Amino acid sequence: MGIYFEVIHKDIAGRVGKLKVGDKTIKTPALLPVVNPHLQIIPPSEMKKMGVEGIITNAYIFSKSEEYCDQALERGLHDVLDFDGLIMTDSGSFQMSVYGSVDITNEETISFQRDIGSDIWVPLDIPTHPDTDREEVIAQMQITMDRMREAKEIFGPDAPLSGPVQGAVFEDLRESAGRAVSEMEFAYCPVGAVVPLMESYRYRELVDVIIAAKKGLNPGACVHLFGAGHPSMFALAVALGCDVFDSAAYALYAKEGRYITPSGTLKLEEMSELPCACPVCRSHTADELRKSPDKQKLLAYHNLAVTMAEISRVRAAVQEGTLWELVDERCRAHPRLLDGYRRLLDRAAELEHLDRATKRRFFYRGSESCDRTEVKKYHEMIPRVKLAEVSLIDAGGPIPSRFAEVIGFKPPFGPVPYELAETFPVGPCEIPSWDEVMVAYGIKGLAALLATNPDTKVTISTTEKWAPQFRTAFPDCEVIV
Ligand code: GUN
Ligand code: ZN
């Protein structure tokens, strides 16, 4: 058995890959809808037709269910749920975090998950709340680690066990937890106890937590973000290197009459139109949906359909190399998501080494685009270019014939030697009319190039509008207009 993860495409720290467990293979990024055997508002067999390749259910609920426990032990989970795709089971940890304790041991829950035929098992980790004090976090992490070690010892190195990464909001603890989990050779690693962060829109901290956990984890590990299910945050989480999500949101929101869109949630009560291409929205008006006796079920279908569609969109963006654009678009849906996005940009230098070398395009979408990994990478590369003794920087002004060497200028990158003009990122970069922030970044790139060519006599040719910004930045250069 064992769990295998293969990365096929990369973008930022995100990946498109294949997760293999036994004879099951699913595409990642993947969403595993949460299935509660007692409240199956969409049967798993129907989910399969909607593109769902894997689901997650709770082993604790099965073990306590008079109706389902024996059935699952006798017939197996796949038969009971009528789903032949990948089924992951969670332990009783979530119940433990809500009710304080559970009446099962680590070994008991894992044995039960094995015996009902689950494809991916979760040990009894402790989901430490983000606001727990450090001493307590360390104590709880120790217990989680001991249980993971015990799980590996009892069930062997090939058991399809996941290794949750805890550590609340302490970055050093998340990193060391990630490292410990990878040292124990867990290939499937959920980042745990982040639900309270997402529920209170603490996306900035969420970004730090994921970066920290990823730093400790083996880059080949498949990373699951526990409890993340709103499609507005998939692009951001994937950009940080998360590969799998699970969600009860499609069902919970439907119960509350809430309509999920990739950029937020609407109240069905207040909607005049259903702006979506799914079969439910195309065959009902908003009013018909509100009055339907199947409202909750139909809304759950819609919610799951848009969630799955967003997962597809994210996978396509990674494959094409347009994930930054998608993150930018999605994170403008809520100011706190924008905080998360800006935090990702602040820390882009740490992700730069993971990013791919070439992409299909670079669309400038505002000043945030200046902090993208590609701009940083370009600014690090450009000082390696050797300039001639005399050089003209063509920043939009006249080109006198006396210059043998003319270097282009494209903000936010900066100087563009002729040989690089058609290559990524400057070649396929589309920018609107220049703005001050992008020119300032371009100037940074030019300053980096001039610093390594101190003997070159540089003339900058630009327009009246931008000349003052160049003159201030380069007092020793001639600036012509
Ligand atoms: N579901 C949401 N968060 C968690 C977590 O931290 N651990 C487990 N086992 N399940 C979860
Ligand atoms: Zn719809």
mmCIF file of C-alpha atoms and ligand atoms in Angstrom, residues 259-260 274-282 298 301-303 305-306, ligand 2:
data_model
loop_
_atom_site.group_PDB
_atom_site.id
_atom_site.type_symbol
_atom_site.label_atom_id
_atom_site.label_comp_id
_atom_site.label_asym_id
_atom_site.label_seq_id
_atom_site.Cartn_x
_atom_site.Cartn_y
_atom_site.Cartn_z
ATOM 1 C CA TYR A 259 -25.340 30.313 -2.101
ATOM 2 C CA ILE A 260 -21.598 29.861 -2.676
ATOM 3 C CA LEU A 274 -28.728 32.839 -10.091
ATOM 4 C CA PRO A 275 -25.445 33.824 -11.773
ATOM 5 C CA CYS A 276 -24.052 30.368 -12.427
ATOM 6 C CA ALA A 277 -23.887 27.807 -15.220
ATOM 7 C CA CYS A 278 -24.701 24.698 -13.158
ATOM 8 C CA PRO A 279 -27.853 22.684 -14.020
ATOM 9 C CA VAL A 280 -29.672 23.845 -10.864
ATOM 10 C CA CYS A 281 -29.161 27.528 -11.644
ATOM 11 C CA ARG A 282 -30.020 27.160 -15.313
ATOM 12 C CA LEU A 298 -30.607 21.902 -4.834
ATOM 13 C CA TYR A 301 -25.759 20.680 -5.560
ATOM 14 C CA HIS A 302 -25.050 24.194 -6.729
ATOM 15 C CA ASN A 303 -22.588 24.812 -3.878
ATOM 16 C CA ALA A 305 -20.731 22.269 -8.378
ATOM 17 C CA VAL A 306 -19.146 25.733 -8.044
HETATM 18 ZN ZN ZN B 2 -25.351 26.983 -9.811
#
